[in-house]
């Protein structure tokens, strides 16, 4: 089996590829443009494998994509490439429309033509797995039931609206052209190799530098948190066992307010860091509330009964065990953070 993974140099894509190379005998072709969020250092442990190939290609570039499909002849596509940071989508939505909508459309068209030209025995097993987010459903009140696969789409930010559009395109390519697709919508991920603009790594780096830990508004926005390595096993399960045309919600069954998450980061740091910045007795003293993000959703929560019952997948980490692994990883890999932050500053 050869899988073409888009966005494989990003946070979840790189975890996916590390898993595929270490835990399966799959061959992997990583298609990534290497935007500020993409980093080949995250793939250091697989780069020497003869089952791994990298292609620096923009998913909006149809002829380059076609050449990759022709050269590598994949059996499946896992589509993770995206612009993924909500704050960036508010400051500059154009890149989100381009990559998340036009890029997904371009990939679908290239994959469809490739699939139609495949020999029948290969066409029957081909899969296009679109990886999406629970943010497409909009937000919930404190008492609403968690999102199911049939919850109405109601995206709030340019990011979630662009992901919602891409989900619709993927389903339409299934209904109209019969392209064999599966879709998954996952809650907030955390874990090693996440770009340090996202909540958890940002808090760790700010805390170590003795800088304020900015929490939007009252900090009571609720998210469901999933350790990235659990997400990856769910994705592999959906790819292999998911019903064609179906959607699977993935989540950690771990609803936390942003303030709880930041407090948990501080507790782990208090335990693990011997020399705190001067004058601090606990990292919690650095928490500082800042003006809320416009359109900020209050609560996301995901019902995972479908994937649990139909595909027997459940998360294996608790929030506390996953957070301990995550904070320790960042403390041991600060050089990785500083290098990718420097690289991203130099590309602006
Ligand atoms: P990320 O921002 O860390 O990585 C995105 C990757 O896509 C980067 O390597 C980047 O270089 C690449 N990329 C961007 N534009 C490209 C283009 N035009 N052509 C080719 N490559 C391009 O994102 P992530 O957090 O790893 O998320 C991966 C996917 O999972 C996204 O589709 C996202 O919507 C979805 N998702 C993320 C989360 C989360 O909590 N991070 C949760 C649910 C779903």
mmCIF file of C-alpha atoms and ligand atoms in Angstrom:
data_model
loop_
_atom_site.group_PDB
_atom_site.id
_atom_site.type_symbol
_atom_site.label_atom_id
_atom_site.label_comp_id
_atom_site.label_asym_id
_atom_site.label_seq_id
_atom_site.Cartn_x
_atom_site.Cartn_y
_atom_site.Cartn_z
ATOM 1 C CA UNK A 1 0.000 0.000 0.000
ATOM 2 C CA UNK A 2 1.314 3.445 -0.924
ATOM 3 C CA UNK A 3 -0.336 6.477 0.690
ATOM 4 C CA UNK A 4 -0.009 10.021 -0.598
ATOM 5 C CA UNK A 5 -0.200 12.291 2.472
ATOM 6 C CA UNK A 6 -0.737 16.017 1.866
ATOM 7 C CA UNK A 7 0.491 18.401 4.563
ATOM 8 C CA UNK A 8 2.864 15.761 5.925
ATOM 9 C CA UNK A 9 5.345 18.332 7.200
ATOM 10 C CA UNK A 10 2.738 19.873 9.517
ATOM 11 C CA UNK A 11 1.758 18.957 13.064
ATOM 12 C CA UNK A 12 -0.750 16.129 12.443
ATOM 13 C CA UNK A 13 0.607 15.123 9.022
ATOM 14 C CA UNK A 14 4.101 14.519 10.402
ATOM 15 C CA UNK A 15 2.667 12.451 13.289
ATOM 16 C CA UNK A 16 0.705 10.463 10.682
ATOM 17 C CA UNK A 17 3.828 9.774 8.629
ATOM 18 C CA UNK A 18 5.969 8.867 11.659
ATOM 19 C CA UNK A 19 3.246 6.377 12.620
ATOM 20 C CA UNK A 20 2.881 4.899 9.112
ATOM 21 C CA UNK A 21 6.621 4.352 8.746
ATOM 22 C CA UNK A 22 7.213 3.062 12.292
ATOM 23 C CA UNK A 23 4.078 0.959 12.812
ATOM 24 C CA UNK A 24 3.041 -0.288 9.352
ATOM 25 C CA UNK A 25 4.732 -1.446 6.165
ATOM 26 C CA UNK A 26 3.075 1.312 4.090
ATOM 27 C CA UNK A 27 5.012 3.439 1.623
ATOM 28 C CA UNK A 28 4.432 7.180 2.022
ATOM 29 C CA UNK A 29 4.667 10.102 -0.392
ATOM 30 C CA UNK A 30 4.575 13.399 1.465
ATOM 31 C CA UNK A 31 3.233 16.311 -0.630
ATOM 32 C CA UNK A 32 3.815 19.584 1.184
ATOM 33 C CA UNK A 33 4.477 23.155 0.083
ATOM 34 C CA UNK A 34 6.479 23.879 3.258
ATOM 35 C CA UNK A 35 4.647 27.047 4.294
ATOM 36 C CA UNK A 36 5.626 28.627 7.615
ATOM 37 C CA UNK A 37 3.795 25.693 9.313
ATOM 38 C CA UNK A 38 5.610 22.919 7.463
ATOM 39 C CA UNK A 39 8.892 21.653 8.772
ATOM 40 C CA UNK A 40 10.907 18.701 7.504
ATOM 41 C CA UNK A 41 12.732 18.500 10.843
ATOM 42 C CA UNK A 42 9.544 16.930 12.236
ATOM 43 C CA UNK A 43 10.220 13.994 9.894
ATOM 44 C CA UNK A 44 13.864 13.472 10.840
ATOM 45 C CA UNK A 45 13.220 9.968 12.178
ATOM 46 C CA UNK A 46 11.639 8.755 8.894
ATOM 47 C CA UNK A 47 13.642 10.685 6.294
ATOM 48 C CA UNK A 48 16.134 7.824 5.856
ATOM 49 C CA UNK A 49 13.460 5.185 5.241
ATOM 50 C CA UNK A 50 13.274 3.744 1.708
ATOM 51 C CA UNK A 51 9.466 3.730 2.183
ATOM 52 C CA UNK A 52 9.352 7.537 2.469
ATOM 53 C CA UNK A 53 9.446 10.158 -0.319
ATOM 54 C CA UNK A 54 8.996 13.932 -0.166
ATOM 55 C CA UNK A 55 7.605 16.202 -2.915
ATOM 56 C CA UNK A 56 7.556 19.961 -2.358
ATOM 57 C CA UNK A 57 4.368 20.823 -4.231
ATOM 58 C CA UNK A 58 1.488 23.290 -3.818
ATOM 59 C CA UNK A 59 -1.855 21.434 -3.784
ATOM 60 C CA UNK A 60 -3.272 24.306 -5.874
ATOM 61 C CA UNK A 61 -0.812 23.462 -8.698
ATOM 62 C CA UNK A 62 -2.722 20.982 -10.849
ATOM 63 C CA UNK A 63 0.067 19.969 -13.240
ATOM 64 C CA UNK A 64 2.619 19.466 -10.454
ATOM 65 C CA UNK A 65 0.092 17.356 -8.527
ATOM 66 C CA UNK A 66 -0.667 15.319 -11.617
ATOM 67 C CA UNK A 67 3.040 14.627 -12.081
ATOM 68 C CA UNK A 68 3.263 13.397 -8.451
ATOM 69 C CA UNK A 69 0.323 11.001 -8.957
ATOM 70 C CA UNK A 70 1.824 9.740 -12.246
ATOM 71 C CA UNK A 71 5.276 9.227 -10.739
ATOM 72 C CA UNK A 72 4.208 7.549 -7.471
ATOM 73 C CA UNK A 73 0.903 5.777 -8.316
ATOM 74 C CA UNK A 74 -0.605 5.956 -4.792
ATOM 75 C CA UNK A 75 -3.304 3.543 -3.535
ATOM 76 C CA UNK A 76 -4.826 6.141 -1.205
ATOM 77 C CA UNK A 77 -4.748 9.845 -0.368
ATOM 78 C CA UNK A 78 -4.844 11.300 3.142
ATOM 79 C CA UNK A 79 -5.518 15.012 2.710
ATOM 80 C CA UNK A 80 -4.242 17.088 5.631
ATOM 81 C CA UNK A 81 -2.664 20.096 3.864
ATOM 82 C CA UNK A 82 -4.408 23.255 4.990
ATOM 83 C CA UNK A 83 -4.015 26.686 6.440
ATOM 84 C CA UNK A 84 -5.003 25.855 9.998
ATOM 85 C CA UNK A 85 -4.668 28.784 12.421
ATOM 86 C CA UNK A 86 -7.910 30.654 13.239
ATOM 87 C CA UNK A 87 -6.182 33.929 14.227
ATOM 88 C CA UNK A 88 -4.282 34.006 10.913
ATOM 89 C CA UNK A 89 -7.567 33.394 9.052
ATOM 90 C CA UNK A 90 -9.047 36.515 10.689
ATOM 91 C CA UNK A 91 -6.018 38.652 9.741
ATOM 92 C CA UNK A 92 -5.707 37.256 6.194
ATOM 93 C CA UNK A 93 -8.434 34.944 4.897
ATOM 94 C CA UNK A 94 -7.171 34.793 1.272
ATOM 95 C CA UNK A 95 -4.639 31.999 1.876
ATOM 96 C CA UNK A 96 -7.371 29.936 3.585
ATOM 97 C CA UNK A 97 -9.734 30.275 0.625
ATOM 98 C CA UNK A 98 -6.897 29.393 -1.737
ATOM 99 C CA UNK A 99 -5.405 26.347 0.000
ATOM 100 C CA UNK A 100 -8.405 24.951 1.841
ATOM 101 C CA UNK A 101 -11.005 25.401 -0.908
ATOM 102 C CA UNK A 102 -9.164 25.794 -4.241
ATOM 103 C CA UNK A 103 -6.422 23.378 -3.136
ATOM 104 C CA UNK A 104 -8.937 20.717 -2.086
ATOM 105 C CA UNK A 105 -10.837 21.175 -5.358
ATOM 106 C CA UNK A 106 -7.592 20.813 -7.351
ATOM 107 C CA UNK A 107 -6.571 17.694 -5.426
ATOM 108 C CA UNK A 108 -10.043 16.171 -5.902
ATOM 109 C CA UNK A 109 -9.916 16.726 -9.652
ATOM 110 C CA UNK A 110 -6.412 15.289 -10.019
ATOM 111 C CA UNK A 111 -7.323 12.317 -7.806
ATOM 112 C CA UNK A 112 -10.570 11.712 -9.737
ATOM 113 C CA UNK A 113 -8.824 11.610 -13.130
ATOM 114 C CA UNK A 114 -6.116 9.368 -11.706
ATOM 115 C CA UNK A 115 -8.723 7.056 -10.116
ATOM 116 C CA UNK A 116 -10.736 6.778 -13.352
ATOM 117 C CA UNK A 117 -7.618 5.722 -15.237
ATOM 118 C CA UNK A 118 -6.605 3.061 -12.701
ATOM 119 C CA UNK A 119 -6.879 -0.639 -13.519
ATOM 120 C CA UNK A 120 -10.148 -1.963 -12.067
ATOM 121 C CA UNK A 121 -8.641 -4.043 -9.254
ATOM 122 C CA UNK A 122 -6.765 -0.943 -7.992
ATOM 123 C CA UNK A 123 -9.720 1.414 -8.556
ATOM 124 C CA UNK A 124 -11.837 -0.726 -6.249
ATOM 125 C CA UNK A 125 -9.524 -0.257 -3.277
ATOM 126 C CA UNK A 126 -8.565 3.407 -3.859
ATOM 127 C CA UNK A 127 -9.559 5.792 -1.028
ATOM 128 C CA UNK A 128 -9.537 9.585 -0.656
ATOM 129 C CA UNK A 129 -9.577 10.481 3.055
ATOM 130 C CA UNK A 130 -10.346 14.119 3.797
ATOM 131 C CA UNK A 131 -9.198 15.257 7.242
ATOM 132 C CA UNK A 132 -11.302 18.037 8.754
ATOM 133 C CA UNK A 133 -12.229 19.731 11.979
ATOM 134 C CA UNK A 134 -15.128 19.869 14.446
ATOM 135 C CA UNK A 135 -15.057 23.668 14.026
ATOM 136 C CA UNK A 136 -17.271 23.311 10.916
ATOM 137 C CA UNK A 137 -20.229 22.737 13.280
ATOM 138 C CA UNK A 138 -19.947 26.155 14.949
ATOM 139 C CA UNK A 139 -20.393 26.428 18.690
ATOM 140 C CA UNK A 140 -22.509 24.910 21.443
ATOM 141 C CA UNK A 141 -24.036 26.263 24.614
ATOM 142 C CA UNK A 142 -23.019 24.671 27.919
ATOM 143 C CA UNK A 143 -26.080 22.390 27.846
ATOM 144 C CA UNK A 144 -26.209 21.406 24.142
ATOM 145 C CA UNK A 145 -25.526 17.807 23.142
ATOM 146 C CA UNK A 146 -22.067 17.234 21.571
ATOM 147 C CA UNK A 147 -21.703 17.341 17.762
ATOM 148 C CA UNK A 148 -22.723 14.203 15.896
ATOM 149 C CA UNK A 149 -22.023 13.431 12.247
ATOM 150 C CA UNK A 150 -25.450 14.849 11.345
ATOM 151 C CA UNK A 151 -25.084 18.173 13.214
ATOM 152 C CA UNK A 152 -25.806 21.089 10.859
ATOM 153 C CA UNK A 153 -22.739 22.970 9.605
ATOM 154 C CA UNK A 154 -22.496 26.495 11.018
ATOM 155 C CA UNK A 155 -18.875 27.666 10.790
ATOM 156 C CA UNK A 156 -17.900 30.938 12.483
ATOM 157 C CA UNK A 157 -14.385 31.872 11.312
ATOM 158 C CA UNK A 158 -12.805 32.155 7.857
ATOM 159 C CA UNK A 159 -10.800 29.031 8.816
ATOM 160 C CA UNK A 160 -13.821 26.898 9.729
ATOM 161 C CA UNK A 161 -15.863 28.243 6.777
ATOM 162 C CA UNK A 162 -13.068 27.261 4.383
ATOM 163 C CA UNK A 163 -12.831 23.782 5.939
ATOM 164 C CA UNK A 164 -16.639 23.425 5.755
ATOM 165 C CA UNK A 165 -16.467 24.311 2.046
ATOM 166 C CA UNK A 166 -13.798 21.684 1.477
ATOM 167 C CA UNK A 167 -15.908 19.038 3.287
ATOM 168 C CA UNK A 168 -18.850 19.853 0.984
ATOM 169 C CA UNK A 169 -16.652 19.580 -2.102
ATOM 170 C CA UNK A 170 -15.351 16.174 -1.016
ATOM 171 C CA UNK A 171 -18.885 14.833 -0.391
ATOM 172 C CA UNK A 172 -20.079 16.263 -3.722
ATOM 173 C CA UNK A 173 -17.231 14.488 -5.543
ATOM 174 C CA UNK A 174 -18.479 11.270 -3.963
ATOM 175 C CA UNK A 175 -22.165 11.836 -4.781
ATOM 176 C CA UNK A 176 -21.612 13.200 -8.278
ATOM 177 C CA UNK A 177 -18.591 11.288 -9.556
ATOM 178 C CA UNK A 178 -18.502 8.269 -7.246
ATOM 179 C CA UNK A 179 -15.009 9.126 -5.962
ATOM 180 C CA UNK A 180 -14.421 6.754 -3.011
ATOM 181 C CA UNK A 181 -14.085 9.189 -0.111
ATOM 182 C CA UNK A 182 -14.174 9.086 3.665
ATOM 183 C CA UNK A 183 -14.277 12.231 5.828
ATOM 184 C CA UNK A 184 -13.293 12.732 9.444
ATOM 185 C CA UNK A 185 -13.940 15.753 11.679
ATOM 186 C CA UNK A 186 -11.718 15.971 14.723
ATOM 187 C CA UNK A 187 -11.533 18.118 17.829
ATOM 188 C CA UNK A 188 -8.505 20.150 19.029
ATOM 189 C CA UNK A 189 -5.239 18.217 18.889
ATOM 190 C CA UNK A 190 -2.220 18.693 21.107
ATOM 191 C CA UNK A 191 1.144 16.955 21.373
ATOM 192 C CA UNK A 192 4.747 17.061 20.141
ATOM 193 C CA UNK A 193 5.796 19.054 17.033
ATOM 194 C CA UNK A 194 2.881 21.527 17.120
ATOM 195 C CA UNK A 195 3.807 24.947 15.711
ATOM 196 C CA UNK A 196 4.414 27.265 18.677
ATOM 197 C CA UNK A 197 1.649 29.745 17.760
ATOM 198 C CA UNK A 198 -1.017 27.283 19.021
ATOM 199 C CA UNK A 199 -2.310 27.478 22.608
ATOM 200 C CA UNK A 200 -0.307 24.801 24.437
ATOM 201 C CA UNK A 201 3.189 25.295 22.922
ATOM 202 C CA UNK A 202 2.721 29.080 23.013
ATOM 203 C CA UNK A 203 1.981 28.928 26.749
ATOM 204 C CA UNK A 204 4.997 26.689 27.400
ATOM 205 C CA UNK A 205 7.426 28.965 25.540
ATOM 206 C CA UNK A 206 6.015 32.181 27.021
ATOM 207 C CA UNK A 207 6.134 30.699 30.526
ATOM 208 C CA UNK A 208 9.757 29.636 30.187
ATOM 209 C CA UNK A 209 10.631 33.150 28.994
ATOM 210 C CA UNK A 210 8.749 34.686 31.955
ATOM 211 C CA UNK A 211 6.327 36.379 29.516
ATOM 212 C CA UNK A 212 2.555 36.805 30.110
ATOM 213 C CA UNK A 213 0.324 33.830 29.249
ATOM 214 C CA UNK A 214 -2.410 35.487 27.154
ATOM 215 C CA UNK A 215 -5.867 33.966 27.682
ATOM 216 C CA UNK A 216 -8.674 35.257 25.422
ATOM 217 C CA UNK A 217 -11.577 36.925 27.318
ATOM 218 C CA UNK A 218 -12.711 35.013 30.401
ATOM 219 C CA UNK A 219 -10.870 31.850 29.271
ATOM 220 C CA UNK A 220 -14.037 29.804 29.702
ATOM 221 C CA UNK A 221 -14.229 28.699 26.050
ATOM 222 C CA UNK A 222 -14.535 24.911 26.061
ATOM 223 C CA UNK A 223 -12.688 22.637 23.638
ATOM 224 C CA UNK A 224 -12.475 18.856 23.443
ATOM 225 C CA UNK A 225 -8.774 17.884 23.471
ATOM 226 C CA UNK A 226 -7.215 14.858 21.761
ATOM 227 C CA UNK A 227 -3.588 13.724 21.925
ATOM 228 C CA UNK A 228 -2.239 13.812 18.357
ATOM 229 C CA UNK A 229 -1.027 10.190 18.414
ATOM 230 C CA UNK A 230 -4.580 9.083 19.211
ATOM 231 C CA UNK A 231 -5.839 11.144 16.256
ATOM 232 C CA UNK A 232 -3.375 9.372 13.986
ATOM 233 C CA UNK A 233 -4.579 5.884 14.985
ATOM 234 C CA UNK A 234 -8.165 7.045 14.394
ATOM 235 C CA UNK A 235 -7.234 8.326 10.932
ATOM 236 C CA UNK A 236 -5.547 5.071 9.974
ATOM 237 C CA UNK A 237 -8.618 3.158 11.193
ATOM 238 C CA UNK A 238 -11.000 5.382 9.206
ATOM 239 C CA UNK A 239 -8.858 5.051 6.087
ATOM 240 C CA UNK A 240 -8.808 1.253 6.216
ATOM 241 C CA UNK A 241 -12.209 0.432 7.693
ATOM 242 C CA UNK A 242 -14.456 3.456 7.158
ATOM 243 C CA UNK A 243 -17.534 3.085 4.927
ATOM 244 C CA UNK A 244 -17.225 4.945 1.648
ATOM 245 C CA UNK A 245 -19.090 8.248 1.629
ATOM 246 C CA UNK A 246 -19.336 8.263 5.440
ATOM 247 C CA UNK A 247 -18.126 10.810 7.970
ATOM 248 C CA UNK A 248 -16.593 9.959 11.352
ATOM 249 C CA UNK A 249 -16.289 12.365 14.272
ATOM 250 C CA UNK A 250 -13.088 11.978 16.294
ATOM 251 C CA UNK A 251 -12.527 13.437 19.759
ATOM 252 C CA UNK A 252 -10.789 12.908 23.061
ATOM 253 C CA UNK A 253 -13.840 12.918 25.350
ATOM 254 C CA UNK A 254 -11.962 15.515 27.275
ATOM 255 C CA UNK A 255 -13.756 18.856 27.456
ATOM 256 C CA UNK A 256 -11.656 21.578 29.106
ATOM 257 C CA UNK A 257 -11.900 25.348 29.307
ATOM 258 C CA UNK A 258 -8.908 27.231 27.903
ATOM 259 C CA UNK A 259 -8.216 28.404 31.450
ATOM 260 C CA UNK A 260 -8.111 24.782 32.679
ATOM 261 C CA UNK A 261 -5.679 23.919 29.873
ATOM 262 C CA UNK A 262 -3.373 26.804 30.741
ATOM 263 C CA UNK A 263 -3.548 25.915 34.450
ATOM 264 C CA UNK A 264 -2.649 22.323 33.565
ATOM 265 C CA UNK A 265 0.358 23.505 31.501
ATOM 266 C CA UNK A 266 1.451 25.638 34.477
ATOM 267 C CA UNK A 267 1.099 22.719 36.909
ATOM 268 C CA UNK A 268 3.228 20.469 34.676
ATOM 269 C CA UNK A 269 5.830 23.199 34.291
ATOM 270 C CA UNK A 270 5.870 23.822 38.059
ATOM 271 C CA UNK A 271 6.660 20.107 38.510
ATOM 272 C CA UNK A 272 9.199 19.759 35.730
ATOM 273 C CA UNK A 273 11.119 23.059 35.616
ATOM 274 C CA UNK A 274 13.647 23.532 38.401
ATOM 275 C CA UNK A 275 14.709 27.103 37.689
ATOM 276 C CA UNK A 276 11.691 29.349 37.237
ATOM 277 C CA UNK A 277 12.170 32.870 35.826
ATOM 278 C CA UNK A 278 13.156 35.141 38.723
ATOM 279 C CA UNK A 279 10.474 36.263 41.137
ATOM 280 C CA UNK A 280 7.962 33.511 40.237
ATOM 281 C CA UNK A 281 6.687 30.953 42.717
ATOM 282 C CA UNK A 282 4.275 29.356 40.228
ATOM 283 C CA UNK A 283 3.913 29.816 36.459
ATOM 284 C CA UNK A 284 0.208 30.572 37.063
ATOM 285 C CA UNK A 285 1.225 34.077 38.125
ATOM 286 C CA UNK A 286 1.902 34.794 34.421
ATOM 287 C CA UNK A 287 -1.722 34.182 33.297
ATOM 288 C CA UNK A 288 -3.109 37.384 31.785
ATOM 289 C CA UNK A 289 -6.581 37.879 30.263
ATOM 290 C CA UNK A 290 -6.607 39.707 26.885
ATOM 291 C CA UNK A 291 -9.397 40.991 24.586
ATOM 292 C CA UNK A 292 -11.368 38.082 23.131
ATOM 293 C CA UNK A 293 -10.992 36.993 19.489
ATOM 294 C CA UNK A 294 -13.908 38.202 17.260
ATOM 295 C CA UNK A 295 -16.510 35.478 16.609
ATOM 296 C CA UNK A 296 -14.888 33.244 19.233
ATOM 297 C CA UNK A 297 -16.891 30.011 19.611
ATOM 298 C CA UNK A 298 -17.812 29.211 23.236
ATOM 299 C CA UNK A 299 -17.864 25.448 23.203
ATOM 300 C CA UNK A 300 -17.039 22.480 20.992
ATOM 301 C CA UNK A 301 -17.757 18.917 22.065
ATOM 302 C CA UNK A 302 -17.698 15.785 19.959
ATOM 303 C CA UNK A 303 -19.814 12.644 20.193
ATOM 304 C CA UNK A 304 -17.535 9.736 19.176
ATOM 305 C CA UNK A 305 -20.100 6.923 19.451
ATOM 306 C CA UNK A 306 -20.044 6.184 15.704
ATOM 307 C CA UNK A 307 -16.301 5.596 15.397
ATOM 308 C CA UNK A 308 -16.254 3.812 18.774
ATOM 309 C CA UNK A 309 -19.069 1.398 17.874
ATOM 310 C CA UNK A 310 -18.520 0.889 14.164
ATOM 311 C CA UNK A 311 -14.711 0.947 14.004
ATOM 312 C CA UNK A 312 -13.808 0.120 17.648
ATOM 313 C CA UNK A 313 -11.586 3.179 18.069
ATOM 314 C CA UNK A 314 -11.227 5.066 21.347
ATOM 315 C CA UNK A 315 -8.547 7.471 22.557
ATOM 316 C CA UNK A 316 -5.888 5.823 24.702
ATOM 317 C CA UNK A 317 -4.413 8.876 26.469
ATOM 318 C CA UNK A 318 -6.179 10.865 29.168
ATOM 319 C CA UNK A 319 -5.746 14.634 29.098
ATOM 320 C CA UNK A 320 -3.353 14.483 32.074
ATOM 321 C CA UNK A 321 -1.164 11.712 30.619
ATOM 322 C CA UNK A 322 -1.091 13.354 27.174
ATOM 323 C CA UNK A 323 -0.259 16.741 28.672
ATOM 324 C CA UNK A 324 2.620 15.345 30.721
ATOM 325 C CA UNK A 325 4.090 13.773 27.559
ATOM 326 C CA UNK A 326 3.567 17.008 25.643
ATOM 327 C CA UNK A 327 5.116 19.357 28.194
ATOM 328 C CA UNK A 328 8.103 17.020 28.660
ATOM 329 C CA UNK A 329 8.571 16.814 24.889
ATOM 330 C CA UNK A 330 8.664 20.603 24.534
ATOM 331 C CA UNK A 331 11.078 20.957 27.430
ATOM 332 C CA UNK A 332 13.395 18.447 25.718
ATOM 333 C CA UNK A 333 12.990 19.961 22.243
ATOM 334 C CA UNK A 334 13.209 23.710 22.779
ATOM 335 C CA UNK A 335 15.785 23.978 19.964
ATOM 336 C CA UNK A 336 13.172 22.632 17.508
ATOM 337 C CA UNK A 337 10.756 25.403 18.603
ATOM 338 C CA UNK A 338 13.277 28.220 18.370
ATOM 339 C CA UNK A 339 14.527 27.035 14.951
ATOM 340 C CA UNK A 340 11.051 26.872 13.381
ATOM 341 C CA UNK A 341 10.041 30.207 14.902
ATOM 342 C CA UNK A 342 13.191 31.747 13.445
ATOM 343 C CA UNK A 343 12.510 30.161 10.036
ATOM 344 C CA UNK A 344 8.933 31.467 10.086
ATOM 345 C CA UNK A 345 10.093 35.019 11.033
ATOM 346 C CA UNK A 346 12.546 34.943 8.114
ATOM 347 C CA UNK A 347 9.815 34.035 5.624
ATOM 348 C CA UNK A 348 7.678 37.093 6.542
HETATM 349 P P1 LIG B 1 -0.452 22.527 10.229
HETATM 350 O O1 LIG B 1 -0.745 23.976 9.957
HETATM 351 O O2 LIG B 1 0.471 22.161 11.324
HETATM 352 O O3 LIG B 1 0.124 21.844 8.900
HETATM 353 C C1 LIG B 1 -0.393 22.120 7.619
HETATM 354 C C2 LIG B 1 0.616 21.603 6.599
HETATM 355 O O4 LIG B 1 0.066 21.862 5.289
HETATM 356 C C3 LIG B 1 1.973 22.313 6.655
HETATM 357 O O5 LIG B 1 3.010 21.370 6.587
HETATM 358 C C4 LIG B 1 1.968 23.206 5.408
HETATM 359 O O6 LIG B 1 3.272 23.403 4.859
HETATM 360 C C5 LIG B 1 1.072 22.405 4.469
HETATM 361 N N1 LIG B 1 0.435 23.255 3.442
HETATM 362 C C6 LIG B 1 -0.225 24.434 3.648
HETATM 363 N N2 LIG B 1 -0.638 24.923 2.467
HETATM 364 C C7 LIG B 1 -0.264 24.035 1.505
HETATM 365 C C8 LIG B 1 -0.431 23.977 0.102
HETATM 366 N N3 LIG B 1 -1.060 24.957 -0.592
HETATM 367 N N4 LIG B 1 0.084 22.917 -0.575
HETATM 368 C C9 LIG B 1 0.738 21.911 0.091
HETATM 369 N N5 LIG B 1 0.930 21.928 1.428
HETATM 370 C C10 LIG B 1 0.425 22.979 2.124
HETATM 371 O O7 LIG B 1 -1.883 21.848 10.399
HETATM 372 P P2 LIG B 1 -2.302 20.643 11.358
HETATM 373 O O8 LIG B 1 -2.634 21.185 12.688
HETATM 374 O O9 LIG B 1 -1.330 19.557 11.216
HETATM 375 O O10 LIG B 1 -3.692 20.210 10.674
HETATM 376 C C11 LIG B 1 -3.715 19.255 9.616
HETATM 377 C C12 LIG B 1 -5.149 19.092 9.136
HETATM 378 O O11 LIG B 1 -5.955 18.623 10.213
HETATM 379 C C13 LIG B 1 -5.798 20.372 8.640
HETATM 380 O O12 LIG B 1 -6.566 20.066 7.512
HETATM 381 C C14 LIG B 1 -6.673 20.825 9.790
HETATM 382 O O13 LIG B 1 -7.789 21.527 9.314
HETATM 383 C C15 LIG B 1 -7.061 19.493 10.386
HETATM 384 N N6 LIG B 1 -7.345 19.517 11.833
HETATM 385 C C16 LIG B 1 -6.463 20.075 12.714
HETATM 386 C C17 LIG B 1 -6.743 20.057 14.079
HETATM 387 C C18 LIG B 1 -5.779 20.627 15.105
HETATM 388 O O14 LIG B 1 -6.123 20.710 16.288
HETATM 389 N N7 LIG B 1 -4.571 20.992 14.728
HETATM 390 C C19 LIG B 1 -7.939 19.493 14.543
HETATM 391 C C20 LIG B 1 -8.807 18.921 13.617
HETATM 392 C C21 LIG B 1 -8.501 18.939 12.268
#
